[in-house]
mmCIF file with all atom_site columns, C-alpha atoms in Angstrom:
data_model
loop_
_atom_site.group_PDB
_atom_site.id
_atom_site.type_symbol
_atom_site.label_atom_id
_atom_site.label_alt_id
_atom_site.label_comp_id
_atom_site.label_asym_id
_atom_site.label_entity_id
_atom_site.label_seq_id
_atom_site.pdbx_PDB_ins_code
_atom_site.Cartn_x
_atom_site.Cartn_y
_atom_site.Cartn_z
_atom_site.occupancy
_atom_site.B_iso_or_equiv
_atom_site.pdbx_formal_charge
_atom_site.auth_seq_id
_atom_site.auth_comp_id
_atom_site.auth_asym_id
_atom_site.auth_atom_id
_atom_site.pdbx_PDB_model_num
ATOM 1   C CA . MET A 1 1   ? -58.410 18.869 12.809  1.00 51.00 ? 1   MET A CA 1
ATOM 2   C CA . LYS A 1 2   ? -54.925 20.324 12.869  1.00 45.00 ? 2   LYS A CA 1
ATOM 3   C CA . LYS A 1 3   ? -53.226 22.316 10.137  1.00 47.00 ? 3   LYS A CA 1
ATOM 4   C CA . MET A 1 4   ? -49.613 22.586 9.100   1.00 46.00 ? 4   MET A CA 1
ATOM 5   C CA . THR A 1 5   ? -48.568 26.198 9.742   1.00 47.00 ? 5   THR A CA 1
ATOM 6   C CA . LEU A 1 6   ? -45.591 28.269 8.677   1.00 46.00 ? 6   LEU A CA 1
ATOM 7   C CA . SER A 1 7   ? -43.680 27.716 11.912  1.00 44.00 ? 7   SER A CA 1
ATOM 8   C CA . THR A 1 8   ? -44.073 23.952 11.584  1.00 47.00 ? 8   THR A CA 1
ATOM 9   C CA . LEU A 1 9   ? -42.987 24.212 7.953   1.00 49.00 ? 9   LEU A CA 1
ATOM 10  C CA . LEU A 1 10  ? -39.855 25.912 9.264   1.00 46.00 ? 10  LEU A CA 1
ATOM 11  C CA . LEU A 1 11  ? -39.194 22.998 11.590  1.00 44.00 ? 11  LEU A CA 1
ATOM 12  C CA . SER A 1 12  ? -39.904 20.378 8.931   1.00 46.00 ? 12  SER A CA 1
ATOM 13  C CA . THR A 1 13  ? -37.644 22.006 6.339   1.00 46.00 ? 13  THR A CA 1
ATOM 14  C CA . ILE A 1 14  ? -34.819 23.253 8.536   1.00 40.00 ? 14  ILE A CA 1
ATOM 15  C CA . LEU A 1 15  ? -34.827 20.861 11.485  1.00 36.00 ? 15  LEU A CA 1
ATOM 16  C CA . GLY A 1 16  ? -36.351 17.800 9.855   1.00 38.00 ? 16  GLY A CA 1
ATOM 17  C CA . ILE A 1 17  ? -39.348 17.637 12.200  1.00 32.00 ? 17  ILE A CA 1
ATOM 18  C CA . SER A 1 18  ? -42.739 16.604 10.861  1.00 36.00 ? 18  SER A CA 1
ATOM 19  C CA . GLY A 1 19  ? -46.149 17.478 12.261  1.00 39.00 ? 19  GLY A CA 1
ATOM 20  C CA . CYS A 1 20  ? -49.239 19.656 12.181  1.00 49.00 ? 20  CYS A CA 1
ATOM 21  C CA . SER A 1 21  ? -50.150 22.541 14.442  1.00 39.00 ? 21  SER A CA 1
ATOM 22  C CA . ASN A 1 22  ? -52.784 25.245 14.582  1.00 36.00 ? 22  ASN A CA 1
ATOM 23  C CA . SER A 1 23  ? -50.464 27.631 16.361  1.00 32.00 ? 23  SER A CA 1
ATOM 24  C CA . SER A 1 24  ? -47.417 29.428 15.050  1.00 34.00 ? 24  SER A CA 1
ATOM 25  C CA . ASN A 1 25  ? -46.417 30.531 18.559  1.00 33.00 ? 25  ASN A CA 1
ATOM 26  C CA . THR A 1 26  ? -43.145 28.857 19.458  1.00 31.00 ? 26  THR A CA 1
ATOM 27  C CA . ASN A 1 27  ? -42.727 30.729 22.736  1.00 34.00 ? 27  ASN A CA 1
ATOM 28  C CA . THR A 1 28  ? -45.026 28.632 24.933  1.00 32.00 ? 28  THR A CA 1
ATOM 29  C CA . ASN A 1 29  ? -43.786 28.524 28.519  1.00 36.00 ? 29  ASN A CA 1
ATOM 30  C CA . SER A 1 30  ? -40.781 30.588 27.499  1.00 34.00 ? 30  SER A CA 1
ATOM 31  C CA . THR A 1 31  ? -40.727 32.324 30.871  1.00 33.00 ? 31  THR A CA 1
ATOM 32  C CA . ALA A 1 32  ? -40.124 28.984 32.520  1.00 35.00 ? 32  ALA A CA 1
ATOM 33  C CA . ASN A 1 33  ? -36.920 28.602 30.549  1.00 37.00 ? 33  ASN A CA 1
ATOM 34  C CA . VAL A 1 34  ? -35.370 31.956 31.449  1.00 35.00 ? 34  VAL A CA 1
ATOM 35  C CA . GLU A 1 35  ? -32.198 31.447 33.445  1.00 37.00 ? 35  GLU A CA 1
ATOM 36  C CA . ASN A 1 36  ? -31.649 33.226 36.723  1.00 41.00 ? 36  ASN A CA 1
ATOM 37  C CA . HIS A 1 37  ? -28.217 34.839 36.406  1.00 38.00 ? 37  HIS A CA 1
ATOM 38  C CA . ASP A 1 38  ? -28.128 36.452 39.857  1.00 44.00 ? 38  ASP A CA 1
ATOM 39  C CA . GLY A 1 39  ? -24.682 35.710 41.226  1.00 42.00 ? 39  GLY A CA 1
ATOM 40  C CA . HIS A 1 40  ? -24.100 33.188 38.453  1.00 42.00 ? 40  HIS A CA 1
ATOM 41  C CA . ASP A 1 41  ? -20.519 32.402 37.491  1.00 44.00 ? 41  ASP A CA 1
ATOM 42  C CA . HIS A 1 42  ? -20.282 32.416 33.674  1.00 38.00 ? 42  HIS A CA 1
ATOM 43  C CA . ALA A 1 43  ? -16.925 30.650 33.615  1.00 45.00 ? 43  ALA A CA 1
ATOM 44  C CA . GLY A 1 44  ? -17.296 27.550 31.488  1.00 47.00 ? 44  GLY A CA 1
ATOM 45  C CA . HIS A 1 45  ? -20.959 28.327 30.717  1.00 45.00 ? 45  HIS A CA 1
ATOM 46  C CA . ASP A 1 46  ? -22.209 26.651 27.520  1.00 52.00 ? 46  ASP A CA 1
ATOM 47  C CA . HIS A 1 47  ? -23.992 29.166 25.251  1.00 47.00 ? 47  HIS A CA 1
ATOM 48  C CA . SER A 1 48  ? -24.548 26.722 22.399  1.00 53.00 ? 48  SER A CA 1
ATOM 49  C CA . SER A 1 49  ? -28.286 26.600 23.101  1.00 57.00 ? 49  SER A CA 1
ATOM 50  C CA . HIS A 1 50  ? -28.474 30.391 22.785  1.00 62.00 ? 50  HIS A CA 1
ATOM 51  C CA . SER A 1 51  ? -26.628 30.215 19.470  1.00 66.00 ? 51  SER A CA 1
ATOM 52  C CA . HIS A 1 52  ? -29.037 27.541 18.224  1.00 66.00 ? 52  HIS A CA 1
ATOM 53  C CA . THR A 1 53  ? -32.025 29.683 19.214  1.00 76.00 ? 53  THR A CA 1
ATOM 54  C CA . SER A 1 54  ? -30.577 32.673 17.388  1.00 80.00 ? 54  SER A CA 1
ATOM 55  C CA . LYS A 1 55  ? -29.943 30.620 14.249  1.00 74.00 ? 55  LYS A CA 1
ATOM 56  C CA . ALA A 1 56  ? -33.483 29.228 14.326  1.00 74.00 ? 56  ALA A CA 1
ATOM 57  C CA . ALA A 1 57  ? -34.865 32.753 14.660  1.00 77.00 ? 57  ALA A CA 1
ATOM 58  C CA . GLU A 1 58  ? -32.833 33.871 11.640  1.00 74.00 ? 58  GLU A CA 1
ATOM 59  C CA . GLN A 1 59  ? -34.068 30.892 9.625   1.00 68.00 ? 59  GLN A CA 1
ATOM 60  C CA . GLN A 1 60  ? -37.660 31.611 10.615  1.00 70.00 ? 60  GLN A CA 1
ATOM 61  C CA . GLN A 1 61  ? -37.308 35.231 9.533   1.00 72.00 ? 61  GLN A CA 1
ATOM 62  C CA . LYS A 1 62  ? -35.903 34.084 6.189   1.00 67.00 ? 62  LYS A CA 1
ATOM 63  C CA . ILE A 1 63  ? -38.783 31.653 5.649   1.00 65.00 ? 63  ILE A CA 1
ATOM 64  C CA . GLU A 1 64  ? -41.337 34.308 6.572   1.00 69.00 ? 64  GLU A CA 1
ATOM 65  C CA . GLU A 1 65  ? -39.773 36.720 4.085   1.00 68.00 ? 65  GLU A CA 1
ATOM 66  C CA . LEU A 1 66  ? -39.916 34.071 1.365   1.00 65.00 ? 66  LEU A CA 1
ATOM 67  C CA . SER A 1 67  ? -43.552 33.332 2.177   1.00 65.00 ? 67  SER A CA 1
ATOM 68  C CA . GLN A 1 68  ? -44.451 36.926 1.358   1.00 75.00 ? 68  GLN A CA 1
ATOM 69  C CA . LYS A 1 69  ? -43.318 36.448 -2.234  1.00 86.00 ? 69  LYS A CA 1
ATOM 70  C CA . ALA A 1 70  ? -45.818 35.467 -4.914  1.00 92.00 ? 70  ALA A CA 1
ATOM 71  C CA . PRO A 1 71  ? -45.552 31.954 -6.390  1.00 95.00 ? 71  PRO A CA 1
ATOM 72  C CA . ALA A 1 72  ? -43.562 31.490 -9.590  1.00 96.00 ? 72  ALA A CA 1
ATOM 73  C CA . GLN A 1 73  ? -45.788 32.662 -12.431 1.00 97.00 ? 73  GLN A CA 1
ATOM 74  C CA . VAL A 1 74  ? -43.990 30.370 -14.865 1.00 97.00 ? 74  VAL A CA 1
ATOM 75  C CA . LEU A 1 75  ? -42.958 26.907 -13.731 1.00 97.00 ? 75  LEU A CA 1
ATOM 76  C CA . PRO A 1 76  ? -39.182 27.015 -13.191 1.00 96.00 ? 76  PRO A CA 1
ATOM 77  C CA . PRO A 1 77  ? -36.743 24.153 -13.725 1.00 96.00 ? 77  PRO A CA 1
ATOM 78  C CA . PHE A 1 78  ? -36.826 21.701 -10.809 1.00 97.00 ? 78  PHE A CA 1
ATOM 79  C CA . LYS A 1 79  ? -35.556 18.278 -9.840  1.00 97.00 ? 79  LYS A CA 1
ATOM 80  C CA . PHE A 1 80  ? -37.559 15.999 -7.572  1.00 98.00 ? 80  PHE A CA 1
ATOM 81  C CA . TYR A 1 81  ? -37.310 12.245 -7.023  1.00 98.00 ? 81  TYR A CA 1
ATOM 82  C CA . LYS A 1 82  ? -39.962 9.553  -7.324  1.00 98.00 ? 82  LYS A CA 1
ATOM 83  C CA . VAL A 1 83  ? -40.500 8.121  -3.856  1.00 97.00 ? 83  VAL A CA 1
ATOM 84  C CA . LYS A 1 84  ? -41.024 4.548  -5.008  1.00 93.00 ? 84  LYS A CA 1
ATOM 85  C CA . SER A 1 85  ? -38.064 4.242  -7.348  1.00 96.00 ? 85  SER A CA 1
ATOM 86  C CA . GLY A 1 86  ? -35.722 7.100  -6.435  1.00 96.00 ? 86  GLY A CA 1
ATOM 87  C CA . ILE A 1 87  ? -35.574 8.088  -10.116 1.00 97.00 ? 87  ILE A CA 1
ATOM 88  C CA . SER A 1 88  ? -35.237 11.811 -10.744 1.00 98.00 ? 88  SER A CA 1
ATOM 89  C CA . PHE A 1 89  ? -38.221 13.768 -12.029 1.00 98.00 ? 89  PHE A CA 1
ATOM 90  C CA . THR A 1 90  ? -37.861 17.123 -13.813 1.00 98.00 ? 90  THR A CA 1
ATOM 91  C CA . ASN A 1 91  ? -39.941 19.492 -15.918 1.00 95.00 ? 91  ASN A CA 1
ATOM 92  C CA . ASP A 1 92  ? -39.159 17.380 -18.966 1.00 96.00 ? 92  ASP A CA 1
ATOM 93  C CA . ASP A 1 93  ? -40.966 14.413 -17.396 1.00 97.00 ? 93  ASP A CA 1
ATOM 94  C CA . ILE A 1 94  ? -44.312 16.217 -17.146 1.00 97.00 ? 94  ILE A CA 1
ATOM 95  C CA . PRO A 1 95  ? -46.670 14.941 -19.878 1.00 96.00 ? 95  PRO A CA 1
ATOM 96  C CA . LYS A 1 96  ? -47.457 17.692 -22.359 1.00 94.00 ? 96  LYS A CA 1
ATOM 97  C CA . GLY A 1 97  ? -50.849 19.109 -23.183 1.00 95.00 ? 97  GLY A CA 1
ATOM 98  C CA . LYS A 1 98  ? -52.335 18.801 -19.680 1.00 96.00 ? 98  LYS A CA 1
ATOM 99  C CA . LYS A 1 99  ? -52.750 20.986 -16.647 1.00 97.00 ? 99  LYS A CA 1
ATOM 100 C CA . THR A 1 100 ? -50.459 20.168 -13.759 1.00 98.00 ? 100 THR A CA 1
ATOM 101 C CA . ALA A 1 101 ? -51.401 20.361 -10.084 1.00 98.00 ? 101 ALA A CA 1
ATOM 102 C CA . PHE A 1 102 ? -48.705 20.284 -7.425  1.00 98.00 ? 102 PHE A CA 1
ATOM 103 C CA . ILE A 1 103 ? -49.691 19.501 -3.842  1.00 98.00 ? 103 ILE A CA 1
ATOM 104 C CA . LEU A 1 104 ? -47.023 20.397 -1.303  1.00 98.00 ? 104 LEU A CA 1
ATOM 105 C CA . PHE A 1 105 ? -47.867 18.239 1.697   1.00 97.00 ? 105 PHE A CA 1
ATOM 106 C CA . ASP A 1 106 ? -46.697 16.715 4.944   1.00 96.00 ? 106 ASP A CA 1
ATOM 107 C CA . PRO A 1 107 ? -47.561 13.014 5.394   1.00 97.00 ? 107 PRO A CA 1
ATOM 108 C CA . SER A 1 108 ? -48.598 13.557 9.033   1.00 96.00 ? 108 SER A CA 1
ATOM 109 C CA . CYS A 1 109 ? -50.844 16.546 8.278   1.00 96.00 ? 109 CYS A CA 1
ATOM 110 C CA . GLY A 1 110 ? -54.503 15.666 8.810   1.00 96.00 ? 110 GLY A CA 1
ATOM 111 C CA . HIS A 1 111 ? -55.795 18.039 6.139   1.00 97.00 ? 111 HIS A CA 1
ATOM 112 C CA . CYS A 1 112 ? -53.302 16.619 3.634   1.00 97.00 ? 112 CYS A CA 1
ATOM 113 C CA . GLN A 1 113 ? -54.579 13.139 4.376   1.00 98.00 ? 113 GLN A CA 1
ATOM 114 C CA . ILE A 1 114 ? -58.200 14.208 3.918   1.00 97.00 ? 114 ILE A CA 1
ATOM 115 C CA . GLU A 1 115 ? -57.466 15.981 0.633   1.00 98.00 ? 115 GLU A CA 1
ATOM 116 C CA . ALA A 1 116 ? -55.712 12.901 -0.742  1.00 98.00 ? 116 ALA A CA 1
ATOM 117 C CA . GLY A 1 117 ? -58.737 10.803 0.152   1.00 98.00 ? 117 GLY A CA 1
ATOM 118 C CA . GLN A 1 118 ? -61.194 13.217 -1.446  1.00 98.00 ? 118 GLN A CA 1
ATOM 119 C CA . LEU A 1 119 ? -59.141 13.394 -4.626  1.00 98.00 ? 119 LEU A CA 1
ATOM 120 C CA . GLY A 1 120 ? -59.021 9.619  -4.741  1.00 98.00 ? 120 GLY A CA 1
ATOM 121 C CA . LYS A 1 121 ? -62.777 9.339  -4.507  1.00 98.00 ? 121 LYS A CA 1
ATOM 122 C CA . ASN A 1 122 ? -63.094 11.820 -7.387  1.00 98.00 ? 122 ASN A CA 1
ATOM 123 C CA . TYR A 1 123 ? -60.338 10.417 -9.570  1.00 98.00 ? 123 TYR A CA 1
ATOM 124 C CA . ALA A 1 124 ? -62.596 10.118 -12.630 1.00 98.00 ? 124 ALA A CA 1
ATOM 125 C CA . LYS A 1 125 ? -62.897 13.918 -12.653 1.00 98.00 ? 125 LYS A CA 1
ATOM 126 C CA . ILE A 1 126 ? -59.151 14.584 -12.517 1.00 98.00 ? 126 ILE A CA 1
ATOM 127 C CA . LYS A 1 127 ? -57.779 11.746 -14.642 1.00 97.00 ? 127 LYS A CA 1
ATOM 128 C CA . ASN A 1 128 ? -56.671 14.244 -17.302 1.00 97.00 ? 128 ASN A CA 1
ATOM 129 C CA . VAL A 1 129 ? -54.689 16.412 -14.879 1.00 98.00 ? 129 VAL A CA 1
ATOM 130 C CA . ASN A 1 130 ? -51.061 15.751 -13.961 1.00 98.00 ? 130 ASN A CA 1
ATOM 131 C CA . LEU A 1 131 ? -51.175 15.378 -10.182 1.00 98.00 ? 131 LEU A CA 1
ATOM 132 C CA . TYR A 1 132 ? -47.995 15.486 -8.115  1.00 98.00 ? 132 TYR A CA 1
ATOM 133 C CA . PHE A 1 133 ? -47.786 15.158 -4.332  1.00 98.00 ? 133 PHE A CA 1
ATOM 134 C CA . ILE A 1 134 ? -44.515 16.738 -3.187  1.00 98.00 ? 134 ILE A CA 1
ATOM 135 C CA . SER A 1 135 ? -42.900 16.645 0.236   1.00 97.00 ? 135 SER A CA 1
ATOM 136 C CA . MET A 1 136 ? -39.547 17.419 1.834   1.00 96.00 ? 136 MET A CA 1
ATOM 137 C CA . ASN A 1 137 ? -40.044 14.747 4.486   1.00 95.00 ? 137 ASN A CA 1
ATOM 138 C CA . ASP A 1 138 ? -38.126 11.497 4.814   1.00 94.00 ? 138 ASP A CA 1
ATOM 139 C CA . PRO A 1 139 ? -39.175 9.286  1.861   1.00 96.00 ? 139 PRO A CA 1
ATOM 140 C CA . ALA A 1 140 ? -39.828 6.459  4.316   1.00 95.00 ? 140 ALA A CA 1
ATOM 141 C CA . LEU A 1 141 ? -42.652 8.532  5.801   1.00 94.00 ? 141 LEU A CA 1
ATOM 142 C CA . MET A 1 142 ? -44.050 9.282  2.352   1.00 96.00 ? 142 MET A CA 1
ATOM 143 C CA . ALA A 1 143 ? -43.827 5.794  0.868   1.00 95.00 ? 143 ALA A CA 1
ATOM 144 C CA . ASN A 1 144 ? -47.310 4.592  1.840   1.00 96.00 ? 144 ASN A CA 1
ATOM 145 C CA . PHE A 1 145 ? -49.096 7.940  1.974   1.00 98.00 ? 145 PHE A CA 1
ATOM 146 C CA . LEU A 1 146 ? -51.396 7.274  -0.976  1.00 98.00 ? 146 LEU A CA 1
ATOM 147 C CA . GLU A 1 147 ? -51.891 3.606  -0.091  1.00 97.00 ? 147 GLU A CA 1
ATOM 148 C CA . THR A 1 148 ? -53.130 4.739  3.305   1.00 98.00 ? 148 THR A CA 1
ATOM 149 C CA . PHE A 1 149 ? -55.101 7.896  2.535   1.00 98.00 ? 149 PHE A CA 1
ATOM 150 C CA . GLY A 1 150 ? -55.756 7.978  -1.220  1.00 98.00 ? 150 GLY A CA 1
ATOM 151 C CA . LYS A 1 151 ? -55.705 4.380  -2.377  1.00 97.00 ? 151 LYS A CA 1
ATOM 152 C CA . GLU A 1 152 ? -57.742 5.160  -5.508  1.00 98.00 ? 152 GLU A CA 1
ATOM 153 C CA . LEU A 1 153 ? -54.792 7.227  -6.769  1.00 98.00 ? 153 LEU A CA 1
ATOM 154 C CA . VAL A 1 154 ? -52.221 4.459  -6.429  1.00 98.00 ? 154 VAL A CA 1
ATOM 155 C CA . GLY A 1 155 ? -50.785 3.290  -9.739  1.00 96.00 ? 155 GLY A CA 1
ATOM 156 C CA . LYS A 1 156 ? -52.560 5.913  -11.805 1.00 97.00 ? 156 LYS A CA 1
ATOM 157 C CA . PRO A 1 157 ? -50.440 7.132  -14.761 1.00 96.00 ? 157 PRO A CA 1
ATOM 158 C CA . ASN A 1 158 ? -51.037 10.819 -14.022 1.00 98.00 ? 158 ASN A CA 1
ATOM 159 C CA . VAL A 1 159 ? -50.304 10.635 -10.281 1.00 98.00 ? 159 VAL A CA 1
ATOM 160 C CA . GLU A 1 160 ? -46.896 10.589 -8.586  1.00 98.00 ? 160 GLU A CA 1
ATOM 161 C CA . VAL A 1 161 ? -45.489 11.131 -5.093  1.00 98.00 ? 161 VAL A CA 1
ATOM 162 C CA . LEU A 1 162 ? -42.231 13.063 -5.276  1.00 98.00 ? 162 LEU A CA 1
ATOM 163 C CA . TYR A 1 163 ? -39.463 13.690 -2.781  1.00 98.00 ? 163 TYR A CA 1
ATOM 164 C CA . ASP A 1 164 ? -38.094 17.237 -2.794  1.00 98.00 ? 164 ASP A CA 1
ATOM 165 C CA . LYS A 1 165 ? -34.599 16.323 -1.639  1.00 96.00 ? 165 LYS A CA 1
ATOM 166 C CA . ASN A 1 166 ? -33.046 19.745 -2.242  1.00 95.00 ? 166 ASN A CA 1
ATOM 167 C CA . GLN A 1 167 ? -36.022 21.913 -1.225  1.00 95.00 ? 167 GLN A CA 1
ATOM 168 C CA . ASP A 1 168 ? -36.452 23.094 -4.814  1.00 95.00 ? 168 ASP A CA 1
ATOM 169 C CA . PHE A 1 169 ? -40.126 23.848 -4.252  1.00 96.00 ? 169 PHE A CA 1
ATOM 170 C CA . ILE A 1 170 ? -39.755 26.402 -1.461  1.00 94.00 ? 170 ILE A CA 1
ATOM 171 C CA . GLN A 1 171 ? -36.655 27.906 -3.045  1.00 93.00 ? 171 GLN A CA 1
ATOM 172 C CA . LYS A 1 172 ? -37.904 28.184 -6.631  1.00 95.00 ? 172 LYS A CA 1
ATOM 173 C CA . ILE A 1 173 ? -41.691 28.039 -6.615  1.00 96.00 ? 173 ILE A CA 1
ATOM 174 C CA . HIS A 1 174 ? -43.216 29.189 -3.330  1.00 95.00 ? 174 HIS A CA 1
ATOM 175 C CA . VAL A 1 175 ? -43.237 28.981 0.455   1.00 93.00 ? 175 VAL A CA 1
ATOM 176 C CA . PRO A 1 176 ? -46.824 28.429 1.633   1.00 93.00 ? 176 PRO A CA 1
ATOM 177 C CA . LYS A 1 177 ? -48.155 29.344 5.045   1.00 89.00 ? 177 LYS A CA 1
ATOM 178 C CA . GLN A 1 178 ? -50.057 26.096 5.526   1.00 93.00 ? 178 GLN A CA 1
ATOM 179 C CA . PHE A 1 179 ? -50.192 22.534 4.226   1.00 95.00 ? 179 PHE A CA 1
ATOM 180 C CA . PRO A 1 180 ? -51.629 21.253 1.989   1.00 97.00 ? 180 PRO A CA 1
ATOM 181 C CA . ALA A 1 181 ? -50.651 23.884 -0.566  1.00 97.00 ? 181 ALA A CA 1
ATOM 182 C CA . ASN A 1 182 ? -51.992 23.554 -4.117  1.00 98.00 ? 182 ASN A CA 1
ATOM 183 C CA . TYR A 1 183 ? -50.533 25.090 -7.274  1.00 98.00 ? 183 TYR A CA 1
ATOM 184 C CA . VAL A 1 184 ? -52.254 24.654 -10.630 1.00 98.00 ? 184 VAL A CA 1
ATOM 185 C CA . TYR A 1 185 ? -50.237 25.342 -13.788 1.00 98.00 ? 185 TYR A CA 1
ATOM 186 C CA . THR A 1 186 ? -51.603 25.406 -17.309 1.00 97.00 ? 186 THR A CA 1
ATOM 187 C CA . ALA A 1 187 ? -50.409 23.093 -20.066 1.00 96.00 ? 187 ALA A CA 1
ATOM 188 C CA . GLU A 1 188 ? -48.085 25.944 -21.078 1.00 96.00 ? 188 GLU A CA 1
ATOM 189 C CA . GLY A 1 189 ? -46.512 26.047 -17.617 1.00 97.00 ? 189 GLY A CA 1
ATOM 190 C CA . LYS A 1 190 ? -48.154 29.278 -16.425 1.00 98.00 ? 190 LYS A CA 1
ATOM 191 C CA . LEU A 1 191 ? -49.633 29.626 -12.949 1.00 98.00 ? 191 LEU A CA 1
ATOM 192 C CA . GLN A 1 192 ? -53.427 29.463 -13.064 1.00 98.00 ? 192 GLN A CA 1
ATOM 193 C CA . SER A 1 193 ? -54.256 29.446 -9.357  1.00 97.00 ? 193 SER A CA 1
ATOM 194 C CA . HIS A 1 194 ? -52.886 28.535 -5.956  1.00 97.00 ? 194 HIS A CA 1
ATOM 195 C CA . TRP A 1 195 ? -54.045 28.261 -2.351  1.00 97.00 ? 195 TRP A CA 1
ATOM 196 C CA . ASP A 1 196 ? -52.875 26.786 0.927   1.00 94.00 ? 196 ASP A CA 1
ATOM 197 C CA . GLY A 1 197 ? -54.776 25.162 3.743   1.00 94.00 ? 197 GLY A CA 1
ATOM 198 C CA . ASP A 1 198 ? -57.861 22.988 3.431   1.00 92.00 ? 198 ASP A CA 1
ATOM 199 C CA . LYS A 1 199 ? -60.562 23.722 0.836   1.00 96.00 ? 199 LYS A CA 1
ATOM 200 C CA . LYS A 1 200 ? -63.824 22.058 -0.097  1.00 97.00 ? 200 LYS A CA 1
ATOM 201 C CA . ILE A 1 201 ? -63.360 19.305 -2.652  1.00 98.00 ? 201 ILE A CA 1
ATOM 202 C CA . ASP A 1 202 ? -65.761 20.998 -5.088  1.00 98.00 ? 202 ASP A CA 1
ATOM 203 C CA . PHE A 1 203 ? -63.529 24.070 -5.110  1.00 98.00 ? 203 PHE A CA 1
ATOM 204 C CA . ILE A 1 204 ? -60.427 21.954 -5.710  1.00 98.00 ? 204 ILE A CA 1
ATOM 205 C CA . LEU A 1 205 ? -61.983 19.990 -8.551  1.00 98.00 ? 205 LEU A CA 1
ATOM 206 C CA . THR A 1 206 ? -63.173 23.196 -10.232 1.00 97.00 ? 206 THR A CA 1
ATOM 207 C CA . GLU A 1 207 ? -59.701 24.750 -10.045 1.00 97.00 ? 207 GLU A CA 1
ATOM 208 C CA . TYR A 1 208 ? -58.075 21.593 -11.402 1.00 98.00 ? 208 TYR A CA 1
ATOM 209 C CA . THR A 1 209 ? -60.407 21.226 -14.366 1.00 95.00 ? 209 THR A CA 1
ATOM 210 C CA . LYS A 1 210 ? -61.710 24.668 -15.376 1.00 93.00 ? 210 LYS A CA 1
#
């Protein structure tokens, strides 16, 4: 089963590419792409690809630096959008008096799909927790995520799939190294726990409800 890694997160957030990968090495077969400049006339040579590579490297370095920072200890102001309706969703829309769990996910990530299914099968245990699935992917790819992988969560009053149009999550809350990434905040909006990558469902349920 594949995992969403930091390098793929970079692609999904900066280049709009979605997918899962176990490897963060983006230099596969790089030697095959090295140009032979012996006797090469540079007049009219297009260096745009080199510029693009340099920009991507800078973006990756920025993302890696952000990923070293601890998650926001107090939930900051944010603005997401409900995938089904397009209506905005902010801190003020979170029901009071309950813990809140955010799941940053990619709809094509196998571990994200499995976690959604496991949570659905255990809905009775998490019905008193605000549960928000958040992604920066195209809403069209997110629209049927729960219907496909976590059907027991569909239509539940404490569950919502949210589109992070402006990348508020990675800019204000945290940049994880793998998807799915879970962040549990107390009813007072303080960070209780967080983790990224796949975990056993018993661990997840304990963190959500303890």
